mmCIF file of C-alpha atoms in Angstrom:
data_model
loop_
_atom_site.group_PDB
_atom_site.id
_atom_site.type_symbol
_atom_site.label_atom_id
_atom_site.label_comp_id
_atom_site.label_asym_id
_atom_site.label_seq_id
_atom_site.Cartn_x
_atom_site.Cartn_y
_atom_site.Cartn_z
ATOM 1 C CA MET K 1 -8.593 53.444 134.100
ATOM 2 C CA ALA K 2 -5.727 53.238 132.060
ATOM 3 C CA ASP K 3 -6.510 52.669 128.153
ATOM 4 C CA ASN K 4 -4.300 49.934 128.125
ATOM 5 C CA SER K 5 -4.329 49.839 124.713
ATOM 6 C CA ARG K 6 -2.404 53.094 124.171
ATOM 7 C CA PHE K 7 -0.033 52.688 126.529
ATOM 8 C CA ASP K 8 3.743 52.908 125.948
ATOM 9 C CA HIS K 9 6.581 50.969 126.874
ATOM 10 C CA ASP K 10 9.532 53.072 125.475
ATOM 11 C CA LEU K 11 7.994 56.034 127.039
ATOM 12 C CA VAL K 12 7.156 54.453 130.285
ATOM 13 C CA LEU K 13 10.936 53.223 129.963
ATOM 14 C CA ALA K 14 13.196 56.180 128.837
ATOM 15 C CA HIS K 15 10.782 58.148 131.530
ATOM 16 C CA LYS K 16 13.299 60.129 133.871
ATOM 17 C CA PHE K 17 12.551 60.004 137.073
ATOM 18 C CA PRO K 18 13.291 64.004 139.433
ATOM 19 C CA GLU K 19 16.739 63.614 141.885
ATOM 20 C CA THR K 20 14.561 64.075 145.322
ATOM 21 C CA THR K 21 16.325 64.546 148.914
ATOM 22 C CA PHE K 22 15.459 63.295 151.678
ATOM 23 C CA THR K 23 16.870 64.508 155.244
ATOM 24 C CA TYR K 24 16.715 62.719 159.342
ATOM 25 C CA THR K 25 17.851 63.475 161.971
ATOM 26 C CA GLU K 26 17.895 60.854 165.142
ATOM 27 C CA ARG K 27 14.824 61.747 166.146
ATOM 28 C CA ASP K 28 13.730 60.161 162.533
ATOM 29 C CA ALA K 29 15.944 57.532 163.998
ATOM 30 C CA ALA K 30 14.592 57.014 167.116
ATOM 31 C CA VAL K 31 10.608 57.226 166.177
ATOM 32 C CA TYR K 32 11.186 54.477 162.987
ATOM 33 C CA ALA K 33 13.115 52.050 165.932
ATOM 34 C CA LEU K 34 10.105 52.680 168.391
ATOM 35 C CA GLY K 35 7.732 52.221 165.147
ATOM 36 C CA VAL K 36 9.734 48.201 164.604
ATOM 37 C CA GLY K 37 9.017 47.736 168.253
ATOM 38 C CA ALA K 38 12.749 48.205 169.743
ATOM 39 C CA CYS K 39 12.868 48.278 173.064
ATOM 40 C CA GLY K 40 9.121 47.269 173.597
ATOM 41 C CA ARG K 41 9.722 43.655 175.633
ATOM 42 C CA ASN K 42 12.587 45.770 177.484
ATOM 43 C CA ALA K 43 12.576 49.898 177.753
ATOM 44 C CA ILE K 44 16.906 48.982 178.377
ATOM 45 C CA ASP K 45 17.631 45.939 176.311
ATOM 46 C CA SER K 46 21.209 45.881 176.222
ATOM 47 C CA ASP K 47 20.941 45.267 172.741
ATOM 48 C CA GLU K 48 18.558 47.977 170.996
ATOM 49 C CA LEU K 49 18.884 50.754 173.634
ATOM 50 C CA LYS K 50 21.356 52.093 171.284
ATOM 51 C CA TYR K 51 18.613 52.854 169.093
ATOM 52 C CA VAL K 52 16.716 55.651 171.041
ATOM 53 C CA TYR K 53 19.509 56.652 173.794
ATOM 54 C CA HIS K 54 22.935 57.466 174.016
ATOM 55 C CA GLU K 55 23.660 54.905 176.234
ATOM 56 C CA ASN K 56 27.255 54.483 178.186
ATOM 57 C CA GLY K 57 28.249 57.744 176.747
ATOM 58 C CA GLN K 58 27.743 57.303 172.720
ATOM 59 C CA GLN K 59 27.878 60.365 170.825
ATOM 60 C CA PHE K 60 25.265 59.308 169.067
ATOM 61 C CA VAL K 61 22.487 56.771 168.807
ATOM 62 C CA GLN K 62 23.055 54.140 166.081
ATOM 63 C CA VAL K 63 20.283 53.886 162.980
ATOM 64 C CA LEU K 64 18.695 50.533 162.041
ATOM 65 C CA PRO K 65 19.364 49.354 158.542
ATOM 66 C CA THR K 66 16.305 48.774 157.615
ATOM 67 C CA PHE K 67 15.703 52.743 157.670
ATOM 68 C CA ALA K 68 17.317 53.232 154.889
ATOM 69 C CA ALA K 69 13.316 51.461 152.953
ATOM 70 C CA LEU K 70 11.842 55.162 154.007
ATOM 71 C CA PHE K 71 14.670 56.826 151.675
ATOM 72 C CA SER K 72 12.831 55.046 148.812
ATOM 73 C CA LEU K 73 9.277 56.697 149.670
ATOM 74 C CA GLY K 74 10.706 59.925 147.785
ATOM 75 C CA SER K 75 9.082 58.504 144.782
ATOM 76 C CA LEU K 76 5.704 58.032 145.354
ATOM 77 C CA THR K 77 3.522 61.551 144.782
ATOM 78 C CA ASN K 78 0.942 61.509 147.957
ATOM 79 C CA GLY K 79 1.008 57.416 148.123
ATOM 80 C CA SER K 80 1.323 56.778 144.127
ATOM 81 C CA ILE K 81 3.803 56.237 141.420
ATOM 82 C CA ASP K 82 3.579 59.048 138.774
ATOM 83 C CA LEU K 83 4.637 57.169 135.137
ATOM 84 C CA PRO K 84 3.365 58.623 131.760
ATOM 85 C CA GLY K 85 0.948 56.613 130.486
ATOM 86 C CA LEU K 86 0.841 53.630 133.153
ATOM 87 C CA GLN K 87 -2.598 54.928 135.177
ATOM 88 C CA TYR K 88 -4.523 52.437 138.585
ATOM 89 C CA ASP K 89 -5.854 53.046 140.995
ATOM 90 C CA PRO K 90 -3.851 54.300 143.833
ATOM 91 C CA ARG K 91 -6.122 52.682 146.820
ATOM 92 C CA LEU K 92 -4.913 49.070 145.146
ATOM 93 C CA LEU K 93 -1.212 49.178 144.954
ATOM 94 C CA LEU K 94 0.583 46.793 147.188
ATOM 95 C CA HIS K 95 3.670 46.289 147.961
ATOM 96 C CA GLY K 96 5.166 43.566 146.776
ATOM 97 C CA GLN K 97 9.272 43.039 147.807
ATOM 98 C CA GLN K 98 11.915 45.451 149.302
ATOM 99 C CA TYR K 99 15.684 44.423 148.626
ATOM 100 C CA ILE K 100 17.899 46.474 150.179
ATOM 101 C CA GLN K 101 21.899 47.356 149.781
ATOM 102 C CA ILE K 102 23.722 48.923 152.472
ATOM 103 C CA TYR K 103 27.069 50.489 151.683
ATOM 104 C CA LYS K 104 27.810 51.820 154.592
ATOM 105 C CA PRO K 105 26.537 52.520 158.059
ATOM 106 C CA PHE K 106 24.201 55.169 158.238
ATOM 107 C CA PRO K 107 24.853 58.282 160.041
ATOM 108 C CA SER K 108 22.577 59.861 162.796
ATOM 109 C CA SER K 109 21.226 62.273 161.164
ATOM 110 C CA ALA K 110 22.064 63.199 157.699
ATOM 111 C CA SER K 111 20.796 65.061 153.691
ATOM 112 C CA LEU K 112 20.200 62.565 151.419
ATOM 113 C CA ILE K 113 20.121 63.083 147.375
ATOM 114 C CA ASN K 114 17.743 60.483 145.961
ATOM 115 C CA LYS K 115 18.299 58.771 141.776
ATOM 116 C CA VAL K 116 15.473 56.970 141.619
ATOM 117 C CA SER K 117 15.281 54.554 138.422
ATOM 118 C CA LEU K 118 12.842 52.308 136.370
ATOM 119 C CA ALA K 119 14.191 48.905 137.109
ATOM 120 C CA GLY K 120 11.318 46.503 136.391
ATOM 121 C CA LEU K 121 7.975 46.518 134.420
ATOM 122 C CA HIS K 122 5.717 42.940 134.310
ATOM 123 C CA ASP K 123 2.494 42.859 132.560
ATOM 124 C CA LYS K 124 0.970 39.767 135.106
ATOM 125 C CA GLY K 125 -2.507 40.631 132.648
ATOM 126 C CA LEU K 126 -5.004 38.787 133.851
ATOM 127 C CA TYR K 127 -4.399 36.467 137.075
ATOM 128 C CA SER K 128 -5.313 35.767 140.151
ATOM 129 C CA LEU K 129 -4.206 37.364 142.808
ATOM 130 C CA ALA K 130 -3.880 33.952 145.221
ATOM 131 C CA GLU K 131 -0.344 33.537 143.749
ATOM 132 C CA ASN K 132 0.920 35.943 146.654
ATOM 133 C CA LEU K 133 -2.613 37.811 147.879
ATOM 134 C CA LEU K 134 -4.887 35.978 150.083
ATOM 135 C CA ILE K 135 -7.385 38.848 151.180
ATOM 136 C CA GLU K 136 -8.883 38.280 154.634
ATOM 137 C CA GLN K 137 -12.149 39.249 154.399
ATOM 138 C CA ARG K 138 -15.091 40.270 157.584
ATOM 139 C CA THR K 139 -16.331 36.910 157.428
ATOM 140 C CA GLY K 140 -12.273 36.021 158.059
ATOM 141 C CA ASP K 141 -12.838 33.281 154.902
ATOM 142 C CA TYR K 142 -10.395 33.755 151.960
ATOM 143 C CA VAL K 143 -11.474 34.876 148.674
ATOM 144 C CA PHE K 144 -9.690 34.306 145.183
ATOM 145 C CA ILE K 145 -9.279 37.499 143.538
ATOM 146 C CA SER K 146 -9.241 37.955 139.456
ATOM 147 C CA SER K 147 -8.024 40.852 138.470
ATOM 148 C CA LYS K 148 -5.631 43.022 136.145
ATOM 149 C CA ALA K 149 -1.827 43.868 137.424
ATOM 150 C CA ALA K 150 1.121 45.208 136.661
ATOM 151 C CA ILE K 151 4.638 45.154 138.622
ATOM 152 C CA LEU K 152 6.453 47.679 139.065
ATOM 153 C CA GLU K 153 10.511 48.051 140.055
ATOM 154 C CA LEU K 154 11.905 51.038 141.545
ATOM 155 C CA GLU K 155 15.572 51.249 142.211
ATOM 156 C CA THR K 156 16.439 53.980 144.583
ATOM 157 C CA LYS K 157 20.217 55.112 144.579
ATOM 158 C CA SER K 158 20.784 57.249 148.155
ATOM 159 C CA TYR K 159 24.161 59.277 148.157
ATOM 160 C CA GLU K 160 25.095 61.851 151.164
ATOM 161 C CA LYS K 161 24.735 65.111 150.062
ATOM 162 C CA GLN K 162 27.512 66.153 151.411
ATOM 163 C CA SER K 163 30.463 63.954 150.414
ATOM 164 C CA GLY K 164 28.621 62.080 147.664
ATOM 165 C CA GLU K 165 29.047 59.078 149.284
ATOM 166 C CA LEU K 166 26.701 56.262 148.321
ATOM 167 C CA LEU K 167 24.971 54.559 151.448
ATOM 168 C CA CYS K 168 22.508 52.525 149.867
ATOM 169 C CA MET K 169 19.890 51.063 147.373
ATOM 170 C CA ASN K 170 16.557 50.464 147.581
ATOM 171 C CA ARG K 171 14.510 48.598 145.269
ATOM 172 C CA SER K 172 11.220 48.074 145.533
ATOM 173 C CA THR K 173 8.361 46.103 143.733
ATOM 174 C CA ILE K 174 4.962 47.235 143.661
ATOM 175 C CA TYR K 175 2.062 45.365 142.378
ATOM 176 C CA LEU K 176 -1.071 47.742 140.720
ATOM 177 C CA ARG K 177 -3.846 46.184 140.687
ATOM 178 C CA GLY K 178 -5.795 47.408 137.795
ATOM 179 C CA ALA K 179 -3.040 48.405 135.706
ATOM 180 C CA GLY K 180 -2.584 45.275 133.965
ATOM 181 C CA GLY K 181 -3.585 43.872 130.380
ATOM 182 C CA PHE K 182 -1.635 46.293 128.254
ATOM 183 C CA SER K 183 0.435 43.306 125.787
ATOM 184 C CA ASN K 184 0.071 40.424 124.181
ATOM 185 C CA SER K 185 -1.368 37.436 125.850
ATOM 186 C CA SER K 186 0.517 34.779 124.813
ATOM 187 C CA HIS K 187 3.872 37.250 124.891
ATOM 188 C CA PRO K 188 3.276 39.493 128.170
ATOM 189 C CA TYR K 189 5.557 42.438 128.448
ATOM 190 C CA SER K 190 8.795 42.058 130.738
ATOM 191 C CA TYR K 191 11.616 43.822 131.894
ATOM 192 C CA SER K 192 14.409 43.548 134.095
ATOM 193 C CA ASN K 193 17.442 45.829 134.124
ATOM 194 C CA TYR K 194 18.903 43.754 137.390
ATOM 195 C CA PRO K 195 20.467 40.335 138.057
ATOM 196 C CA VAL K 196 18.433 37.736 138.403
ATOM 197 C CA ASN K 197 20.188 36.379 142.087
ATOM 198 C CA GLN K 198 19.035 39.327 143.461
ATOM 199 C CA ALA K 199 15.474 38.591 143.484
ATOM 200 C CA ALA K 200 14.057 37.397 146.787
ATOM 201 C CA ALA K 201 13.324 31.245 165.898
ATOM 202 C CA PRO K 202 12.252 33.747 168.661
ATOM 203 C CA LYS K 203 9.044 35.109 169.008
ATOM 204 C CA ILE K 204 8.803 39.026 168.786
ATOM 205 C CA PRO K 205 6.779 40.982 170.922
ATOM 206 C CA LYS K 206 3.099 41.461 169.867
ATOM 207 C CA SER K 207 2.642 44.837 167.430
ATOM 208 C CA GLN K 208 0.239 47.437 168.851
ATOM 209 C CA PRO K 209 -2.733 48.294 167.881
ATOM 210 C CA PHE K 210 -1.230 51.859 167.072
ATOM 211 C CA ALA K 211 1.208 50.251 165.174
ATOM 212 C CA ALA K 212 0.215 51.195 162.287
ATOM 213 C CA LEU K 213 -0.450 55.078 163.666
ATOM 214 C CA LEU K 214 2.935 55.151 164.796
ATOM 215 C CA TYR K 215 4.760 53.553 162.009
ATOM 216 C CA ARG K 216 3.206 55.861 159.347
ATOM 217 C CA LEU K 217 4.841 59.251 161.442
ATOM 218 C CA SER K 218 8.782 58.046 159.871
ATOM 219 C CA GLY K 219 6.755 59.254 156.361
ATOM 220 C CA ASP K 220 4.715 56.051 154.791
ATOM 221 C CA TYR K 221 0.987 57.671 154.751
ATOM 222 C CA ASN K 222 -0.691 55.362 152.662
ATOM 223 C CA PRO K 223 -3.777 55.520 153.924
ATOM 224 C CA LEU K 224 -4.358 52.035 153.657
ATOM 225 C CA HIS K 225 -2.923 51.571 157.328
ATOM 226 C CA SER K 226 -4.887 54.382 158.604
ATOM 227 C CA ASP K 227 -8.400 54.949 156.519
ATOM 228 C CA PRO K 228 -11.105 52.007 157.172
ATOM 229 C CA MET K 229 -12.863 53.310 154.629
ATOM 230 C CA ILE K 230 -9.486 52.811 152.279
ATOM 231 C CA ALA K 231 -8.608 49.702 153.184
ATOM 232 C CA GLU K 232 -12.962 47.988 153.045
ATOM 233 C CA VAL K 233 -11.895 49.543 149.576
ATOM 234 C CA ALA K 234 -8.888 47.461 149.218
ATOM 235 C CA GLY K 235 -10.806 44.265 150.000
ATOM 236 C CA PHE K 236 -9.660 44.185 154.322
ATOM 237 C CA SER K 237 -11.601 44.451 157.097
ATOM 238 C CA ARG K 238 -9.831 47.065 158.550
ATOM 239 C CA PRO K 239 -6.516 49.102 157.864
ATOM 240 C CA ILE K 240 -3.308 46.950 157.373
ATOM 241 C CA LEU K 241 0.065 47.474 159.146
ATOM 242 C CA HIS K 242 3.217 48.535 156.545
ATOM 243 C CA GLY K 243 4.855 45.727 155.110
ATOM 244 C CA LEU K 244 7.886 47.653 155.471
ATOM 245 C CA CYS K 245 7.351 47.864 159.402
ATOM 246 C CA SER K 246 6.873 43.803 159.311
ATOM 247 C CA LEU K 247 9.776 44.076 157.513
ATOM 248 C CA GLY K 248 11.961 46.339 160.346
ATOM 249 C CA PHE K 249 10.173 43.531 163.117
ATOM 250 C CA ALA K 250 11.779 40.582 161.267
ATOM 251 C CA VAL K 251 15.111 42.422 160.827
ATOM 252 C CA ARG K 252 15.538 43.186 163.718
ATOM 253 C CA ALA K 253 14.774 40.028 165.415
ATOM 254 C CA VAL K 254 17.672 38.269 162.919
ATOM 255 C CA ILE K 255 20.044 41.322 164.284
ATOM 256 C CA LYS K 256 19.673 40.704 167.719
ATOM 257 C CA CYS K 257 19.843 36.398 167.500
ATOM 258 C CA ILE K 258 21.693 36.020 164.321
ATOM 259 C CA CYS K 259 23.996 39.242 164.086
ATOM 260 C CA ARG K 260 24.444 39.747 168.374
ATOM 261 C CA GLY K 261 23.343 43.256 168.278
ATOM 262 C CA ASP K 262 26.028 44.897 165.680
ATOM 263 C CA ALA K 263 23.929 45.369 162.949
ATOM 264 C CA ASN K 264 26.642 46.782 161.339
ATOM 265 C CA ILE K 265 27.735 43.760 159.518
ATOM 266 C CA ILE K 266 24.517 43.214 157.709
ATOM 267 C CA LYS K 267 25.398 43.749 153.762
ATOM 268 C CA THR K 268 21.712 43.445 152.070
ATOM 269 C CA ILE K 269 18.053 42.513 153.203
ATOM 270 C CA SER K 270 15.340 41.561 151.069
ATOM 271 C CA GLY K 271 11.996 40.648 151.815
ATOM 272 C CA ARG K 272 8.939 39.667 150.311
ATOM 273 C CA PHE K 273 5.373 40.042 151.469
ATOM 274 C CA LEU K 274 3.002 37.085 151.230
ATOM 275 C CA LEU K 275 -0.047 38.292 153.892
ATOM 276 C CA HIS K 276 -1.280 41.643 155.406
ATOM 277 C CA VAL K 277 -0.655 41.857 158.688
ATOM 278 C CA TYR K 278 -3.285 43.719 161.516
ATOM 279 C CA PRO K 279 -1.384 45.533 164.097
ATOM 280 C CA GLY K 280 -2.226 44.277 166.914
ATOM 281 C CA GLU K 281 -1.247 40.676 166.221
ATOM 282 C CA THR K 282 2.346 38.462 167.197
ATOM 283 C CA LEU K 283 4.826 38.508 164.888
ATOM 284 C CA ILE K 284 7.142 34.921 165.012
ATOM 285 C CA THR K 285 10.125 34.999 163.252
ATOM 286 C CA GLU K 286 11.518 31.646 162.304
ATOM 287 C CA MET K 287 15.371 31.982 160.611
ATOM 288 C CA TRP K 288 18.476 29.610 159.761
ATOM 289 C CA LEU K 289 21.985 30.250 158.460
ATOM 290 C CA GLU K 290 23.792 29.037 155.528
ATOM 291 C CA GLY K 291 27.059 30.087 155.261
ATOM 292 C CA SER K 292 26.945 33.789 155.923
ATOM 293 C CA ARG K 293 22.810 34.440 154.545
ATOM 294 C CA VAL K 294 20.481 34.125 156.998
ATOM 295 C CA ILE K 295 17.118 33.069 155.646
ATOM 296 C CA TYR K 296 14.028 34.235 157.485
ATOM 297 C CA GLN K 297 10.120 33.581 157.729
ATOM 298 C CA ALA K 298 8.006 35.635 159.529
ATOM 299 C CA LYS K 299 4.270 34.265 160.337
ATOM 300 C CA VAL K 300 1.670 35.437 162.406
ATOM 301 C CA LYS K 301 0.722 33.942 165.524
ATOM 302 C CA GLU K 302 -3.219 34.323 165.537
ATOM 303 C CA ARG K 303 -3.529 33.318 161.788
ATOM 304 C CA ASN K 304 -0.480 30.713 161.272
ATOM 305 C CA ARG K 305 0.036 31.699 158.269
ATOM 306 C CA ALA K 306 3.649 33.075 156.366
ATOM 307 C CA VAL K 307 2.985 36.911 156.405
ATOM 308 C CA LEU K 308 6.600 37.575 154.936
ATOM 309 C CA SER K 309 9.710 35.989 153.789
ATOM 310 C CA GLY K 310 13.011 37.215 152.430
ATOM 311 C CA PHE K 311 17.141 36.445 153.525
ATOM 312 C CA VAL K 312 19.815 39.031 155.004
ATOM 313 C CA ASP K 313 23.878 38.804 153.816
ATOM 314 C CA LEU K 314 26.294 39.349 156.341
ATOM 315 C CA HIS K 315 29.670 40.257 155.938
ATOM 316 C CA HIS K 316 31.037 38.169 158.401
ATOM 317 C CA VAL K 317 29.360 35.703 160.441
ATOM 318 C CA THR K 318 30.289 36.044 164.433
ATOM 319 C CA PRO K 319 32.926 33.271 165.696
ATOM 320 C CA SER K 320 30.390 31.638 167.945
ATOM 321 C CA LEU K 321 27.478 30.926 165.375
#
């Protein structure tokens, strides 16, 4: 573990992340759509077939807006984040929140340039993970774990390589258990470079037992979602579903029920991961429309617990709503 007494905040803030590239094809977009449950209930769903097939003579498949979350995976090196002086056990990394801002619809295939920067760093010191994270043990009980922790926020801006146009921005919030305690406990270190206001009904078909194994084919190979031994070290009884997969399920429900199948009216997406989901559990998404903002919450039916909450901002609201 890190010798946090020698942690240099200024060195971390001055760190320049290398630019990364992300190239995807229609096949990648379709595999992602299937991974978050598109056409899972009805193979010819009139709202979702366009994400996996050239429906009605359309030239290209359409890309779900949450596909953007994959663009930020380039900032992870073998499932971990490389920052000078910040050491932690990557097996204890947890994804806390995801914020996505979309500037234009995504092409069905593209080569992107990703520019990554540090958006926030917060020392949580010694604190109770029960704040946000309840770890279910094999007995089915919920336990409270106290540990040092840090919160890291990474911002990824994705530009289309050929045109140079900005397509979207991702801000990923990562909980690093064991990495905190590097500042004065009475004045814990906290840095953010973005506005405070950007913080973060129908049943969705039951996720399949292989859901995490299918979703990882979209590029998120963190073994927490596939390796039983790694999952046990992290405090789970078995591998858990990717938080971004749950986000994809929930936003897909918003697109179907509020956007009437038109994903292009989505402007921003924000999701906070409250609790883990096991592959095979049923997600229920509740949503409320407030002006042009959709407030949503996803629950696991089997445990009757909220696992995800957030909002989706729309460019405009369908008149029928």
